Amino acid sequence: MSNPIDFEVLAHGLAAAGVAHSPSELQGVMAGLLATGHGGHDEEVMGILAAHTDIDGGFDGALSVALLSLRDQLHEGFQGTGFELALLLPGDEEELGLRVAAVAQWCEGFLVGFGTGSANTHDKDLSPGIQEALSDLAAISQVATPEEDGDEQEDMFEQVAEHCRMAALMIYTELVMRHQDKPAPAPQTPPTRH
């Protein structure tokens, strides 16, 4: 697996480009796209990110490379055993409120990416499991930052972040992996007349 993208480095690059969105949110957008089987083409994902962040003319070279690398890492994480999939969040040394906000932004981004990638899909076409996972991510995207820090809040944060990761994996598995695993239908040969 390639070197993980550093949250702070990407945050500074985005800020320098005039992007007000967090790295967590943009990774969420890409994860949501990938979970619907989209976002694999560079032009597609960069166009969606540029539209989402209101960047006219797209991203500069270095930032574009970093974002595509982030997308590739996500794709590897989805394709692997699942342990490789990691949410791009501020480091553990940052205050809990900042990390909680980043998880909420990741979920918000995931929902945007999922909505973009599944634009012609209706709720009734999604399994109850996917509907529940999307509902959970929507609820987490609205979470308030904790009033206090402590071991209990840290544990809860870890559980919520892990729940987000597992929800994304489950959606990807159901929408993308299951279709990859299905054998191609046998070609229909007309009956022969004797």
mmCIF file of C-alpha atoms in Angstrom:
data_model
loop_
_atom_site.group_PDB
_atom_site.id
_atom_site.type_symbol
_atom_site.label_atom_id
_atom_site.label_comp_id
_atom_site.label_asym_id
_atom_site.label_seq_id
_atom_site.Cartn_x
_atom_site.Cartn_y
_atom_site.Cartn_z
ATOM 1 C CA MET A 1 0.000 0.000 0.000
ATOM 2 C CA SER A 2 1.260 3.485 -0.823
ATOM 3 C CA ASN A 3 2.243 5.981 1.870
ATOM 4 C CA PRO A 4 -0.808 7.247 3.726
ATOM 5 C CA ILE A 5 -1.807 10.839 3.060
ATOM 6 C CA ASP A 6 -1.066 13.117 6.006
ATOM 7 C CA PHE A 7 -4.175 14.963 7.221
ATOM 8 C CA GLU A 8 -2.301 18.168 8.112
ATOM 9 C CA VAL A 9 -0.350 18.314 4.845
ATOM 10 C CA LEU A 10 -3.528 17.885 2.808
ATOM 11 C CA ALA A 11 -5.404 20.397 4.988
ATOM 12 C CA HIS A 12 -2.693 23.016 4.328
ATOM 13 C CA GLY A 13 -2.735 22.251 0.596
ATOM 14 C CA LEU A 14 -6.509 22.612 0.449
ATOM 15 C CA ALA A 15 -6.443 25.855 2.443
ATOM 16 C CA ALA A 16 -3.738 27.281 0.170
ATOM 17 C CA ALA A 17 -5.950 26.463 -2.840
ATOM 18 C CA GLY A 18 -8.866 28.296 -1.242
ATOM 19 C CA VAL A 19 -10.806 25.126 -0.405
ATOM 20 C CA ALA A 20 -12.877 25.526 2.760
ATOM 21 C CA HIS A 21 -13.710 21.811 2.986
ATOM 22 C CA SER A 22 -11.764 19.460 5.249
ATOM 23 C CA PRO A 23 -9.658 16.537 4.021
ATOM 24 C CA SER A 24 -12.069 14.271 5.932
ATOM 25 C CA GLU A 25 -15.053 15.543 3.978
ATOM 26 C CA LEU A 26 -13.310 15.165 0.617
ATOM 27 C CA GLN A 27 -12.209 11.628 1.476
ATOM 28 C CA GLY A 28 -15.816 10.930 2.445
ATOM 29 C CA VAL A 29 -17.026 12.185 -0.955
ATOM 30 C CA MET A 30 -14.583 9.845 -2.688
ATOM 31 C CA ALA A 31 -15.541 6.914 -0.420
ATOM 32 C CA GLY A 32 -19.225 7.466 -1.204
ATOM 33 C CA LEU A 33 -18.497 7.535 -4.928
ATOM 34 C CA LEU A 34 -16.382 4.390 -4.775
ATOM 35 C CA ALA A 35 -19.072 2.623 -2.715
ATOM 36 C CA THR A 36 -21.438 3.051 -5.671
ATOM 37 C CA GLY A 37 -18.895 1.790 -8.197
ATOM 38 C CA HIS A 38 -17.979 5.285 -9.432
ATOM 39 C CA GLY A 39 -14.969 7.554 -8.967
ATOM 40 C CA GLY A 40 -12.453 5.228 -10.551
ATOM 41 C CA HIS A 41 -11.695 7.575 -13.453
ATOM 42 C CA ASP A 42 -9.400 10.483 -12.584
ATOM 43 C CA GLU A 43 -11.356 13.079 -14.592
ATOM 44 C CA GLU A 44 -14.638 11.957 -13.039
ATOM 45 C CA VAL A 45 -13.507 12.126 -9.418
ATOM 46 C CA MET A 46 -11.590 15.390 -9.871
ATOM 47 C CA GLY A 47 -14.567 16.981 -11.608
ATOM 48 C CA ILE A 48 -16.911 15.951 -8.793
ATOM 49 C CA LEU A 49 -14.483 17.231 -6.137
ATOM 50 C CA ALA A 50 -14.004 20.523 -8.009
ATOM 51 C CA ALA A 51 -17.787 20.970 -8.262
ATOM 52 C CA HIS A 52 -18.249 20.054 -4.593
ATOM 53 C CA THR A 53 -15.628 22.570 -3.456
ATOM 54 C CA ASP A 54 -16.574 25.268 -6.000
ATOM 55 C CA ILE A 55 -13.057 25.302 -7.462
ATOM 56 C CA ASP A 56 -13.194 26.673 -10.985
ATOM 57 C CA GLY A 57 -10.680 25.074 -13.303
ATOM 58 C CA GLY A 58 -9.895 22.178 -10.953
ATOM 59 C CA PHE A 59 -7.003 21.626 -8.591
ATOM 60 C CA ASP A 60 -3.337 22.402 -9.205
ATOM 61 C CA GLY A 61 -0.868 19.614 -9.954
ATOM 62 C CA ALA A 62 0.391 18.759 -6.465
ATOM 63 C CA LEU A 63 -3.049 18.926 -4.858
ATOM 64 C CA SER A 64 -4.557 16.901 -7.690
ATOM 65 C CA VAL A 65 -1.875 14.227 -7.247
ATOM 66 C CA ALA A 66 -2.505 14.112 -3.480
ATOM 67 C CA LEU A 67 -6.279 13.772 -3.947
ATOM 68 C CA LEU A 68 -5.917 11.033 -6.555
ATOM 69 C CA SER A 69 -3.470 9.234 -4.264
ATOM 70 C CA LEU A 70 -6.043 9.484 -1.478
ATOM 71 C CA ARG A 71 -8.671 8.005 -3.807
ATOM 72 C CA ASP A 72 -6.313 5.164 -4.756
ATOM 73 C CA GLN A 73 -5.665 4.372 -1.077
ATOM 74 C CA LEU A 74 -9.408 4.287 -0.437
ATOM 75 C CA HIS A 75 -9.892 1.945 -3.366
ATOM 76 C CA GLU A 76 -7.143 -0.356 -2.061
ATOM 77 C CA GLY A 77 -8.764 -0.255 1.374
ATOM 78 C CA PHE A 78 -12.150 -1.236 -0.034
ATOM 79 C CA GLN A 79 -10.645 -3.994 -2.175
ATOM 80 C CA GLY A 80 -8.517 -5.486 0.603
ATOM 81 C CA THR A 81 -9.496 -7.292 3.768
ATOM 82 C CA GLY A 82 -11.149 -4.167 5.150
ATOM 83 C CA PHE A 83 -8.467 -3.448 7.710
ATOM 84 C CA GLU A 84 -6.652 -1.236 5.188
ATOM 85 C CA LEU A 85 -9.612 1.142 4.904
ATOM 86 C CA ALA A 86 -8.885 4.152 7.110
ATOM 87 C CA LEU A 87 -10.803 7.371 7.622
ATOM 88 C CA LEU A 88 -8.642 10.458 7.083
ATOM 89 C CA LEU A 89 -9.020 12.248 10.419
ATOM 90 C CA PRO A 90 -6.899 14.619 12.502
ATOM 91 C CA GLY A 91 -4.302 12.878 14.669
ATOM 92 C CA ASP A 92 -5.041 11.592 18.169
ATOM 93 C CA GLU A 93 -3.056 14.503 19.608
ATOM 94 C CA GLU A 94 -5.727 16.939 18.374
ATOM 95 C CA GLU A 95 -8.581 17.894 20.670
ATOM 96 C CA LEU A 96 -11.547 15.542 20.649
ATOM 97 C CA GLY A 97 -13.988 18.176 19.382
ATOM 98 C CA LEU A 98 -11.937 18.650 16.212
ATOM 99 C CA ARG A 99 -11.812 14.901 15.587
ATOM 100 C CA VAL A 100 -15.558 14.499 16.219
ATOM 101 C CA ALA A 101 -16.258 17.321 13.758
ATOM 102 C CA ALA A 102 -14.009 15.587 11.198
ATOM 103 C CA VAL A 103 -15.973 12.311 11.522
ATOM 104 C CA ALA A 104 -19.204 14.270 10.990
ATOM 105 C CA GLN A 105 -17.670 15.933 7.912
ATOM 106 C CA TRP A 106 -16.518 12.548 6.597
ATOM 107 C CA CYS A 107 -20.074 11.212 6.910
ATOM 108 C CA GLU A 108 -21.494 14.295 5.211
ATOM 109 C CA GLY A 109 -19.010 13.840 2.375
ATOM 110 C CA PHE A 110 -19.821 10.133 2.087
ATOM 111 C CA LEU A 111 -23.512 10.945 1.700
ATOM 112 C CA VAL A 112 -22.725 13.528 -1.020
ATOM 113 C CA GLY A 113 -20.533 11.034 -2.886
ATOM 114 C CA PHE A 114 -23.075 8.245 -2.470
ATOM 115 C CA GLY A 115 -25.879 10.507 -3.675
ATOM 116 C CA THR A 116 -23.839 11.547 -6.707
ATOM 117 C CA GLY A 117 -22.860 7.981 -7.567
ATOM 118 C CA SER A 118 -26.353 6.568 -7.073
ATOM 119 C CA ALA A 119 -28.262 9.474 -8.646
ATOM 120 C CA ASN A 120 -30.809 7.284 -10.433
ATOM 121 C CA THR A 121 -31.323 4.855 -7.554
ATOM 122 C CA HIS A 122 -34.393 5.031 -5.337
ATOM 123 C CA ASP A 123 -34.414 4.145 -1.642
ATOM 124 C CA LYS A 124 -36.679 1.170 -2.347
ATOM 125 C CA ASP A 125 -33.936 -0.235 -4.619
ATOM 126 C CA LEU A 126 -31.474 -0.362 -1.718
ATOM 127 C CA SER A 127 -31.353 -3.207 0.783
ATOM 128 C CA PRO A 128 -32.564 -2.517 4.341
ATOM 129 C CA GLY A 129 -28.935 -2.883 5.490
ATOM 130 C CA ILE A 130 -27.739 -0.128 3.168
ATOM 131 C CA GLN A 131 -30.666 2.093 4.105
ATOM 132 C CA GLU A 132 -29.835 1.643 7.791
ATOM 133 C CA ALA A 133 -26.120 2.332 7.213
ATOM 134 C CA LEU A 134 -26.947 5.524 5.282
ATOM 135 C CA SER A 135 -29.347 6.571 8.034
ATOM 136 C CA ASP A 136 -26.599 6.019 10.642
ATOM 137 C CA LEU A 137 -24.107 8.065 8.605
ATOM 138 C CA ALA A 138 -26.687 10.849 8.222
ATOM 139 C CA ALA A 139 -27.219 10.905 11.993
ATOM 140 C CA ILE A 140 -23.468 10.953 12.674
ATOM 141 C CA SER A 141 -23.024 13.829 10.196
ATOM 142 C CA GLN A 142 -25.233 15.909 12.510
ATOM 143 C CA VAL A 143 -23.455 14.993 15.767
ATOM 144 C CA ALA A 144 -22.571 17.799 18.160
ATOM 145 C CA THR A 145 -19.043 18.150 19.476
ATOM 146 C CA PRO A 146 -18.673 16.819 23.029
ATOM 147 C CA GLU A 147 -18.776 19.226 25.946
ATOM 148 C CA GLU A 148 -15.834 17.535 27.652
ATOM 149 C CA ASP A 149 -12.886 15.272 26.929
ATOM 150 C CA GLY A 150 -12.246 12.046 28.764
ATOM 151 C CA ASP A 151 -11.656 8.342 28.374
ATOM 152 C CA GLU A 152 -15.361 7.634 27.963
ATOM 153 C CA GLN A 153 -15.691 10.246 25.197
ATOM 154 C CA GLU A 154 -12.520 8.931 23.517
ATOM 155 C CA ASP A 155 -13.923 5.400 23.550
ATOM 156 C CA MET A 156 -17.204 6.611 22.109
ATOM 157 C CA PHE A 157 -15.343 8.525 19.390
ATOM 158 C CA GLU A 158 -13.373 5.389 18.444
ATOM 159 C CA GLN A 159 -16.588 3.350 18.287
ATOM 160 C CA VAL A 160 -18.350 5.925 16.110
ATOM 161 C CA ALA A 161 -15.391 6.237 13.717
ATOM 162 C CA GLU A 162 -15.209 2.436 13.455
ATOM 163 C CA HIS A 163 -18.960 2.261 12.824
ATOM 164 C CA CYS A 164 -18.555 4.731 9.939
ATOM 165 C CA ARG A 165 -15.737 2.681 8.469
ATOM 166 C CA MET A 166 -17.730 -0.544 8.717
ATOM 167 C CA ALA A 167 -20.857 1.079 7.249
ATOM 168 C CA ALA A 168 -18.839 2.268 4.237
ATOM 169 C CA LEU A 169 -17.298 -1.200 3.812
ATOM 170 C CA MET A 170 -20.689 -2.894 4.018
ATOM 171 C CA ILE A 171 -22.184 -0.570 1.396
ATOM 172 C CA TYR A 172 -19.208 -1.068 -0.917
ATOM 173 C CA THR A 173 -19.330 -4.837 -0.454
ATOM 174 C CA GLU A 174 -23.026 -5.001 -1.223
ATOM 175 C CA LEU A 175 -23.085 -2.595 -4.176
ATOM 176 C CA VAL A 176 -19.706 -3.225 -5.799
ATOM 177 C CA MET A 177 -18.087 -6.470 -4.637
ATOM 178 C CA ARG A 178 -21.219 -8.590 -4.997
ATOM 179 C CA HIS A 179 -21.520 -7.527 -8.627
ATOM 180 C CA GLN A 180 -17.858 -8.330 -9.252
ATOM 181 C CA ASP A 181 -18.279 -11.773 -7.719
ATOM 182 C CA LYS A 182 -21.311 -12.731 -9.806
ATOM 183 C CA PRO A 183 -20.433 -14.978 -12.713
ATOM 184 C CA ALA A 184 -21.265 -13.610 -16.111
ATOM 185 C CA PRO A 185 -24.526 -15.005 -17.432
ATOM 186 C CA ALA A 186 -24.057 -17.901 -19.832
ATOM 187 C CA PRO A 187 -24.547 -16.837 -23.417
ATOM 188 C CA GLN A 188 -27.957 -17.725 -24.714
ATOM 189 C CA THR A 189 -27.663 -20.122 -27.611
ATOM 190 C CA PRO A 190 -30.756 -20.746 -29.630
ATOM 191 C CA PRO A 191 -31.941 -24.339 -29.624
ATOM 192 C CA THR A 192 -30.731 -26.232 -32.648
ATOM 193 C CA ARG A 193 -33.226 -27.955 -34.910
ATOM 194 C CA HIS A 194 -32.498 -31.455 -35.959
#
